[in-house]
mmCIF file with all atom_site columns, C-alpha atoms in Angstrom:
data_model
loop_
_atom_site.group_PDB
_atom_site.id
_atom_site.type_symbol
_atom_site.label_atom_id
_atom_site.label_alt_id
_atom_site.label_comp_id
_atom_site.label_asym_id
_atom_site.label_entity_id
_atom_site.label_seq_id
_atom_site.pdbx_PDB_ins_code
_atom_site.Cartn_x
_atom_site.Cartn_y
_atom_site.Cartn_z
_atom_site.occupancy
_atom_site.B_iso_or_equiv
_atom_site.pdbx_formal_charge
_atom_site.auth_seq_id
_atom_site.auth_comp_id
_atom_site.auth_asym_id
_atom_site.auth_atom_id
_atom_site.pdbx_PDB_model_num
ATOM 1   C CA . MET A 1 1   ? 132.123 11.624  69.875 1.00 0.00 ? 1   MET A CA 1
ATOM 2   C CA . ASN A 1 2   ? 133.899 9.625   67.187 1.00 0.00 ? 2   ASN A CA 1
ATOM 3   C CA . GLN A 1 3   ? 133.470 10.138  63.445 1.00 0.00 ? 3   GLN A CA 1
ATOM 4   C CA . ASP A 1 4   ? 130.863 7.401   62.985 1.00 0.00 ? 4   ASP A CA 1
ATOM 5   C CA . GLU A 1 5   ? 128.769 8.788   65.830 1.00 0.00 ? 5   GLU A CA 1
ATOM 6   C CA . TYR A 1 6   ? 129.014 12.313  64.409 1.00 0.00 ? 6   TYR A CA 1
ATOM 7   C CA . TYR A 1 7   ? 127.768 11.298  60.956 1.00 0.00 ? 7   TYR A CA 1
ATOM 8   C CA . MET A 1 8   ? 125.074 9.046   62.445 1.00 0.00 ? 8   MET A CA 1
ATOM 9   C CA . LYS A 1 9   ? 123.850 12.093  64.373 1.00 0.00 ? 9   LYS A CA 1
ATOM 10  C CA . LEU A 1 10  ? 123.391 13.817  60.992 1.00 0.00 ? 10  LEU A CA 1
ATOM 11  C CA . ALA A 1 11  ? 121.476 10.786  59.705 1.00 0.00 ? 11  ALA A CA 1
ATOM 12  C CA . ILE A 1 12  ? 119.246 10.984  62.793 1.00 0.00 ? 12  ILE A CA 1
ATOM 13  C CA . GLU A 1 13  ? 118.561 14.640  61.932 1.00 0.00 ? 13  GLU A CA 1
ATOM 14  C CA . GLU A 1 14  ? 117.422 13.471  58.481 1.00 0.00 ? 14  GLU A CA 1
ATOM 15  C CA . ALA A 1 15  ? 115.187 10.858  60.118 1.00 0.00 ? 15  ALA A CA 1
ATOM 16  C CA . ALA A 1 16  ? 113.587 13.632  62.189 1.00 0.00 ? 16  ALA A CA 1
ATOM 17  C CA . LYS A 1 17  ? 112.699 15.422  58.939 1.00 0.00 ? 17  LYS A CA 1
ATOM 18  C CA . ALA A 1 18  ? 110.907 12.286  57.748 1.00 0.00 ? 18  ALA A CA 1
ATOM 19  C CA . GLU A 1 19  ? 109.010 12.001  61.010 1.00 0.00 ? 19  GLU A CA 1
ATOM 20  C CA . ALA A 1 20  ? 107.951 15.666  60.798 1.00 0.00 ? 20  ALA A CA 1
ATOM 21  C CA . GLU A 1 21  ? 106.329 14.820  57.455 1.00 0.00 ? 21  GLU A CA 1
ATOM 22  C CA . GLY A 1 22  ? 104.550 11.756  58.852 1.00 0.00 ? 22  GLY A CA 1
ATOM 23  C CA . GLU A 1 23  ? 107.035 9.374   57.252 1.00 0.00 ? 23  GLU A CA 1
ATOM 24  C CA . VAL A 1 24  ? 108.767 6.468   58.969 1.00 0.00 ? 24  VAL A CA 1
ATOM 25  C CA . PRO A 1 25  ? 111.792 8.165   60.588 1.00 0.00 ? 25  PRO A CA 1
ATOM 26  C CA . ILE A 1 26  ? 114.730 6.820   58.627 1.00 0.00 ? 26  ILE A CA 1
ATOM 27  C CA . GLY A 1 27  ? 117.600 9.037   57.528 1.00 0.00 ? 27  GLY A CA 1
ATOM 28  C CA . ALA A 1 28  ? 120.802 8.571   55.550 1.00 0.00 ? 28  ALA A CA 1
ATOM 29  C CA . VAL A 1 29  ? 123.993 10.517  54.920 1.00 0.00 ? 29  VAL A CA 1
ATOM 30  C CA . ILE A 1 30  ? 126.798 9.738   52.467 1.00 0.00 ? 30  ILE A CA 1
ATOM 31  C CA . VAL A 1 31  ? 130.303 10.920  53.300 1.00 0.00 ? 31  VAL A CA 1
ATOM 32  C CA . CYS A 1 32  ? 133.287 11.068  50.954 1.00 0.00 ? 32  CYS A CA 1
ATOM 33  C CA . ASN A 1 33  ? 136.702 12.356  51.997 1.00 0.00 ? 33  ASN A CA 1
ATOM 34  C CA . ASP A 1 34  ? 135.321 13.512  55.355 1.00 0.00 ? 34  ASP A CA 1
ATOM 35  C CA . LYS A 1 35  ? 132.672 15.637  53.632 1.00 0.00 ? 35  LYS A CA 1
ATOM 36  C CA . VAL A 1 36  ? 128.914 15.048  53.511 1.00 0.00 ? 36  VAL A CA 1
ATOM 37  C CA . ILE A 1 37  ? 128.049 14.806  49.817 1.00 0.00 ? 37  ILE A CA 1
ATOM 38  C CA . ALA A 1 38  ? 124.425 13.685  50.088 1.00 0.00 ? 38  ALA A CA 1
ATOM 39  C CA . LYS A 1 39  ? 121.555 13.313  52.526 1.00 0.00 ? 39  LYS A CA 1
ATOM 40  C CA . GLY A 1 40  ? 118.166 11.682  52.311 1.00 0.00 ? 40  GLY A CA 1
ATOM 41  C CA . TYR A 1 41  ? 115.224 10.650  54.388 1.00 0.00 ? 41  TYR A CA 1
ATOM 42  C CA . ASN A 1 42  ? 112.329 8.289   53.897 1.00 0.00 ? 42  ASN A CA 1
ATOM 43  C CA . GLN A 1 43  ? 109.668 9.766   51.581 1.00 0.00 ? 43  GLN A CA 1
ATOM 44  C CA . ARG A 1 44  ? 107.713 6.702   50.514 1.00 0.00 ? 44  ARG A CA 1
ATOM 45  C CA . GLU A 1 45  ? 104.300 7.874   51.744 1.00 0.00 ? 45  GLU A CA 1
ATOM 46  C CA . THR A 1 46  ? 104.752 11.384  50.356 1.00 0.00 ? 46  THR A CA 1
ATOM 47  C CA . SER A 1 47  ? 106.003 10.269  46.937 1.00 0.00 ? 47  SER A CA 1
ATOM 48  C CA . GLN A 1 48  ? 104.060 6.983   46.741 1.00 0.00 ? 48  GLN A CA 1
ATOM 49  C CA . LEU A 1 49  ? 107.195 5.479   45.160 1.00 0.00 ? 49  LEU A CA 1
ATOM 50  C CA . ALA A 1 50  ? 108.534 2.198   46.536 1.00 0.00 ? 50  ALA A CA 1
ATOM 51  C CA . SER A 1 51  ? 112.106 3.353   45.918 1.00 0.00 ? 51  SER A CA 1
ATOM 52  C CA . SER A 1 52  ? 111.813 6.472   48.110 1.00 0.00 ? 52  SER A CA 1
ATOM 53  C CA . HIS A 1 53  ? 113.863 5.008   50.940 1.00 0.00 ? 53  HIS A CA 1
ATOM 54  C CA . ALA A 1 54  ? 116.421 7.228   52.680 1.00 0.00 ? 54  ALA A CA 1
ATOM 55  C CA . GLU A 1 55  ? 119.399 5.234   51.369 1.00 0.00 ? 55  GLU A CA 1
ATOM 56  C CA . PHE A 1 56  ? 118.126 5.197   47.799 1.00 0.00 ? 56  PHE A CA 1
ATOM 57  C CA . ILE A 1 57  ? 117.538 8.953   47.792 1.00 0.00 ? 57  ILE A CA 1
ATOM 58  C CA . ALA A 1 58  ? 120.961 9.636   49.316 1.00 0.00 ? 58  ALA A CA 1
ATOM 59  C CA . ILE A 1 59  ? 122.671 7.333   46.790 1.00 0.00 ? 59  ILE A CA 1
ATOM 60  C CA . GLU A 1 60  ? 121.018 9.095   43.842 1.00 0.00 ? 60  GLU A CA 1
ATOM 61  C CA . ARG A 1 61  ? 121.998 12.502  45.240 1.00 0.00 ? 61  ARG A CA 1
ATOM 62  C CA . ALA A 1 62  ? 125.575 11.325  45.819 1.00 0.00 ? 62  ALA A CA 1
ATOM 63  C CA . ASN A 1 63  ? 125.736 10.046  42.226 1.00 0.00 ? 63  ASN A CA 1
ATOM 64  C CA . GLN A 1 64  ? 124.695 13.511  41.057 1.00 0.00 ? 64  GLN A CA 1
ATOM 65  C CA . ALA A 1 65  ? 127.087 15.269  43.435 1.00 0.00 ? 65  ALA A CA 1
ATOM 66  C CA . ILE A 1 66  ? 130.159 13.414  42.186 1.00 0.00 ? 66  ILE A CA 1
ATOM 67  C CA . GLY A 1 67  ? 128.978 12.837  38.620 1.00 0.00 ? 67  GLY A CA 1
ATOM 68  C CA . SER A 1 68  ? 129.346 9.068   38.712 1.00 0.00 ? 68  SER A CA 1
ATOM 69  C CA . TRP A 1 69  ? 127.323 5.980   39.535 1.00 0.00 ? 69  TRP A CA 1
ATOM 70  C CA . ARG A 1 70  ? 130.349 4.632   41.393 1.00 0.00 ? 70  ARG A CA 1
ATOM 71  C CA . LEU A 1 71  ? 130.550 5.766   45.010 1.00 0.00 ? 71  LEU A CA 1
ATOM 72  C CA . GLU A 1 72  ? 133.896 4.175   45.750 1.00 0.00 ? 72  GLU A CA 1
ATOM 73  C CA . GLY A 1 73  ? 135.566 5.746   48.760 1.00 0.00 ? 73  GLY A CA 1
ATOM 74  C CA . CYS A 1 74  ? 132.236 6.751   50.321 1.00 0.00 ? 74  CYS A CA 1
ATOM 75  C CA . THR A 1 75  ? 130.562 5.691   53.541 1.00 0.00 ? 75  THR A CA 1
ATOM 76  C CA . LEU A 1 76  ? 126.791 5.434   53.900 1.00 0.00 ? 76  LEU A CA 1
ATOM 77  C CA . TYR A 1 77  ? 125.339 6.192   57.331 1.00 0.00 ? 77  TYR A CA 1
ATOM 78  C CA . VAL A 1 78  ? 121.731 5.117   57.832 1.00 0.00 ? 78  VAL A CA 1
ATOM 79  C CA . THR A 1 79  ? 119.552 4.949   60.924 1.00 0.00 ? 79  THR A CA 1
ATOM 80  C CA . LEU A 1 80  ? 117.996 1.563   60.095 1.00 0.00 ? 80  LEU A CA 1
ATOM 81  C CA . GLU A 1 81  ? 119.601 -1.553  58.652 1.00 0.00 ? 81  GLU A CA 1
ATOM 82  C CA . PRO A 1 82  ? 119.109 -1.512  54.851 1.00 0.00 ? 82  PRO A CA 1
ATOM 83  C CA . CYS A 1 83  ? 116.387 -3.614  53.231 1.00 0.00 ? 83  CYS A CA 1
ATOM 84  C CA . PRO A 1 84  ? 117.078 -5.883  50.207 1.00 0.00 ? 84  PRO A CA 1
ATOM 85  C CA . MET A 1 85  ? 116.363 -3.085  47.703 1.00 0.00 ? 85  MET A CA 1
ATOM 86  C CA . CYS A 1 86  ? 118.711 -0.655  49.414 1.00 0.00 ? 86  CYS A CA 1
ATOM 87  C CA . ALA A 1 87  ? 121.378 -3.308  49.966 1.00 0.00 ? 87  ALA A CA 1
ATOM 88  C CA . GLY A 1 88  ? 121.205 -3.952  46.215 1.00 0.00 ? 88  GLY A CA 1
ATOM 89  C CA . ALA A 1 89  ? 121.619 -0.233  45.493 1.00 0.00 ? 89  ALA A CA 1
ATOM 90  C CA . ILE A 1 90  ? 124.623 -0.171  47.842 1.00 0.00 ? 90  ILE A CA 1
ATOM 91  C CA . LEU A 1 91  ? 126.193 -3.061  45.930 1.00 0.00 ? 91  LEU A CA 1
ATOM 92  C CA . GLN A 1 92  ? 125.427 -1.536  42.551 1.00 0.00 ? 92  GLN A CA 1
ATOM 93  C CA . SER A 1 93  ? 126.860 1.850   43.522 1.00 0.00 ? 93  SER A CA 1
ATOM 94  C CA . ARG A 1 94  ? 130.025 0.236   44.923 1.00 0.00 ? 94  ARG A CA 1
ATOM 95  C CA . ILE A 1 95  ? 129.806 1.865   48.348 1.00 0.00 ? 95  ILE A CA 1
ATOM 96  C CA . PRO A 1 96  ? 132.607 0.190   50.340 1.00 0.00 ? 96  PRO A CA 1
ATOM 97  C CA . ARG A 1 97  ? 131.394 0.943   53.866 1.00 0.00 ? 97  ARG A CA 1
ATOM 98  C CA . VAL A 1 98  ? 127.964 1.029   55.519 1.00 0.00 ? 98  VAL A CA 1
ATOM 99  C CA . VAL A 1 99  ? 127.276 2.174   59.069 1.00 0.00 ? 99  VAL A CA 1
ATOM 100 C CA . TYR A 1 100 ? 123.791 1.666   60.462 1.00 0.00 ? 100 TYR A CA 1
ATOM 101 C CA . GLY A 1 101 ? 122.023 2.307   63.748 1.00 0.00 ? 101 GLY A CA 1
ATOM 102 C CA . ALA A 1 102 ? 119.107 -0.013  64.513 1.00 0.00 ? 102 ALA A CA 1
ATOM 103 C CA . ARG A 1 103 ? 118.747 -3.605  63.359 1.00 0.00 ? 103 ARG A CA 1
ATOM 104 C CA . ASP A 1 104 ? 115.719 -4.533  61.269 1.00 0.00 ? 104 ASP A CA 1
ATOM 105 C CA . PRO A 1 105 ? 114.692 -8.107  62.119 1.00 0.00 ? 105 PRO A CA 1
ATOM 106 C CA . LYS A 1 106 ? 111.807 -8.029  59.602 1.00 0.00 ? 106 LYS A CA 1
ATOM 107 C CA . ALA A 1 107 ? 113.566 -6.713  56.482 1.00 0.00 ? 107 ALA A CA 1
ATOM 108 C CA . GLY A 1 108 ? 117.247 -6.139  57.267 1.00 0.00 ? 108 GLY A CA 1
ATOM 109 C CA . CYS A 1 109 ? 119.577 -7.570  54.654 1.00 0.00 ? 109 CYS A CA 1
ATOM 110 C CA . VAL A 1 110 ? 122.868 -6.345  56.075 1.00 0.00 ? 110 VAL A CA 1
ATOM 111 C CA . GLY A 1 111 ? 123.066 -8.864  58.909 1.00 0.00 ? 111 GLY A CA 1
ATOM 112 C CA . SER A 1 112 ? 119.618 -9.609  60.339 1.00 0.00 ? 112 SER A CA 1
ATOM 113 C CA . LEU A 1 113 ? 117.883 -11.796 57.742 1.00 0.00 ? 113 LEU A CA 1
ATOM 114 C CA . MET A 1 114 ? 120.967 -12.153 55.570 1.00 0.00 ? 114 MET A CA 1
ATOM 115 C CA . ASN A 1 115 ? 123.977 -10.086 54.583 1.00 0.00 ? 115 ASN A CA 1
ATOM 116 C CA . LEU A 1 116 ? 123.851 -9.215  50.907 1.00 0.00 ? 116 LEU A CA 1
ATOM 117 C CA . LEU A 1 117 ? 126.892 -6.966  51.352 1.00 0.00 ? 117 LEU A CA 1
ATOM 118 C CA . ASP A 1 118 ? 129.115 -9.911  52.293 1.00 0.00 ? 118 ASP A CA 1
ATOM 119 C CA . ASP A 1 119 ? 127.995 -12.481 49.745 1.00 0.00 ? 119 ASP A CA 1
ATOM 120 C CA . ASP A 1 120 ? 130.844 -13.956 47.692 1.00 0.00 ? 120 ASP A CA 1
ATOM 121 C CA . ARG A 1 121 ? 128.544 -14.423 44.704 1.00 0.00 ? 121 ARG A CA 1
ATOM 122 C CA . PHE A 1 122 ? 128.489 -10.663 44.077 1.00 0.00 ? 122 PHE A CA 1
ATOM 123 C CA . ASN A 1 123 ? 131.369 -8.770  42.498 1.00 0.00 ? 123 ASN A CA 1
ATOM 124 C CA . HIS A 1 124 ? 131.376 -6.194  45.301 1.00 0.00 ? 124 HIS A CA 1
ATOM 125 C CA . LYS A 1 125 ? 131.368 -6.354  49.100 1.00 0.00 ? 125 LYS A CA 1
ATOM 126 C CA . ALA A 1 126 ? 130.996 -3.675  51.717 1.00 0.00 ? 126 ALA A CA 1
ATOM 127 C CA . GLU A 1 127 ? 132.264 -3.434  55.262 1.00 0.00 ? 127 GLU A CA 1
ATOM 128 C CA . VAL A 1 128 ? 129.366 -3.143  57.707 1.00 0.00 ? 128 VAL A CA 1
ATOM 129 C CA . VAL A 1 129 ? 129.442 -1.424  61.087 1.00 0.00 ? 129 VAL A CA 1
ATOM 130 C CA . ALA A 1 130 ? 126.243 -2.037  63.060 1.00 0.00 ? 130 ALA A CA 1
ATOM 131 C CA . GLY A 1 131 ? 124.716 -0.457  66.125 1.00 0.00 ? 131 GLY A CA 1
ATOM 132 C CA . ILE A 1 132 ? 126.140 3.071   66.004 1.00 0.00 ? 132 ILE A CA 1
ATOM 133 C CA . LYS A 1 133 ? 123.650 5.100   68.074 1.00 0.00 ? 133 LYS A CA 1
ATOM 134 C CA . GLY A 1 134 ? 121.444 2.024   67.701 1.00 0.00 ? 134 GLY A CA 1
ATOM 135 C CA . GLU A 1 135 ? 119.410 2.686   70.846 1.00 0.00 ? 135 GLU A CA 1
ATOM 136 C CA . THR A 1 136 ? 118.584 6.226   69.726 1.00 0.00 ? 136 THR A CA 1
ATOM 137 C CA . CYS A 1 137 ? 117.665 5.080   66.219 1.00 0.00 ? 137 CYS A CA 1
ATOM 138 C CA . GLY A 1 138 ? 115.580 2.183   67.502 1.00 0.00 ? 138 GLY A CA 1
ATOM 139 C CA . ALA A 1 139 ? 113.763 4.332   70.072 1.00 0.00 ? 139 ALA A CA 1
ATOM 140 C CA . MET A 1 140 ? 112.861 6.840   67.369 1.00 0.00 ? 140 MET A CA 1
ATOM 141 C CA . LEU A 1 141 ? 111.233 4.101   65.294 1.00 0.00 ? 141 LEU A CA 1
ATOM 142 C CA . THR A 1 142 ? 109.519 2.482   68.290 1.00 0.00 ? 142 THR A CA 1
ATOM 143 C CA . GLN A 1 143 ? 107.989 5.790   69.373 1.00 0.00 ? 143 GLN A CA 1
ATOM 144 C CA . PHE A 1 144 ? 106.841 6.561   65.823 1.00 0.00 ? 144 PHE A CA 1
ATOM 145 C CA . PHE A 1 145 ? 105.024 3.233   65.447 1.00 0.00 ? 145 PHE A CA 1
ATOM 146 C CA . ARG A 1 146 ? 103.581 3.451   68.962 1.00 0.00 ? 146 ARG A CA 1
ATOM 147 C CA . LYS A 1 147 ? 102.053 6.865   68.093 1.00 0.00 ? 147 LYS A CA 1
ATOM 148 C CA . LEU A 1 148 ? 100.776 5.512   64.768 1.00 0.00 ? 148 LEU A CA 1
ATOM 149 C CA . ARG A 1 149 ? 99.063  2.536   66.453 1.00 0.00 ? 149 ARG A CA 1
ATOM 150 C CA . HIS A 1 150 ? 97.547  4.854   69.066 1.00 0.00 ? 150 HIS A CA 1
ATOM 151 C CA . LYS A 1 151 ? 96.129  7.108   66.328 1.00 0.00 ? 151 LYS A CA 1
ATOM 152 C CA . LYS A 1 152 ? 94.577  4.135   64.545 1.00 0.00 ? 152 LYS A CA 1
ATOM 153 C CA . LYS A 1 153 ? 92.982  2.845   67.755 1.00 0.00 ? 153 LYS A CA 1
ATOM 154 C CA . ASN A 1 154 ? 91.804  6.297   68.806 1.00 0.00 ? 154 ASN A CA 1
ATOM 155 C CA . PRO A 1 155 ? 90.731  8.274   65.743 1.00 0.00 ? 155 PRO A CA 1
ATOM 156 C CA . PRO A 1 156 ? 89.730  11.900  66.307 1.00 0.00 ? 156 PRO A CA 1
ATOM 157 C CA . PRO A 1 157 ? 86.002  12.498  66.817 1.00 0.00 ? 157 PRO A CA 1
ATOM 158 C CA . SER A 1 158 ? 84.052  13.222  63.685 1.00 0.00 ? 158 SER A CA 1
ATOM 159 C CA . ASN A 1 159 ? 82.915  16.785  63.100 1.00 0.00 ? 159 ASN A CA 1
ATOM 160 C CA . LEU A 1 160 ? 79.800  15.577  61.361 1.00 0.00 ? 160 LEU A CA 1
ATOM 161 C CA . GLN A 1 161 ? 76.550  16.175  63.221 1.00 0.00 ? 161 GLN A CA 1
ATOM 162 C CA . LYS A 1 162 ? 73.785  13.633  63.095 1.00 0.00 ? 162 LYS A CA 1
#
């Protein structure tokens, strides 16, 4: 297992925490100097905050861990391709390298819909490595949404008596 696969495995573990809480299973890990400095998982439903994406949480924790808004020299590992909000946070925090698992054809802004991290109009760019453990990450999301759709189509019987 190479380094990217190892750290993506840790991001997948974070995604499992989200799923255990009924959240969309997305996890993120930030590594600096071969050390994990921050982790996060999706908490949007729990917190009811639009910014509670795994990447955003991990970035804020990394800022606190190193005492700076600049995360130069860090790598962000995330199980799903970042959305526009998270891609913006990556740019603003100066993360130079992003590794993600599954593509997001509906909201991905690191290659699918566009690549905000490689746009010459911004004053920062980030290297992007896509598809690390992509099948595992994608299957986790597919299974989660399949279960969610099944629950909606087949609600539990009511305990109310008529």
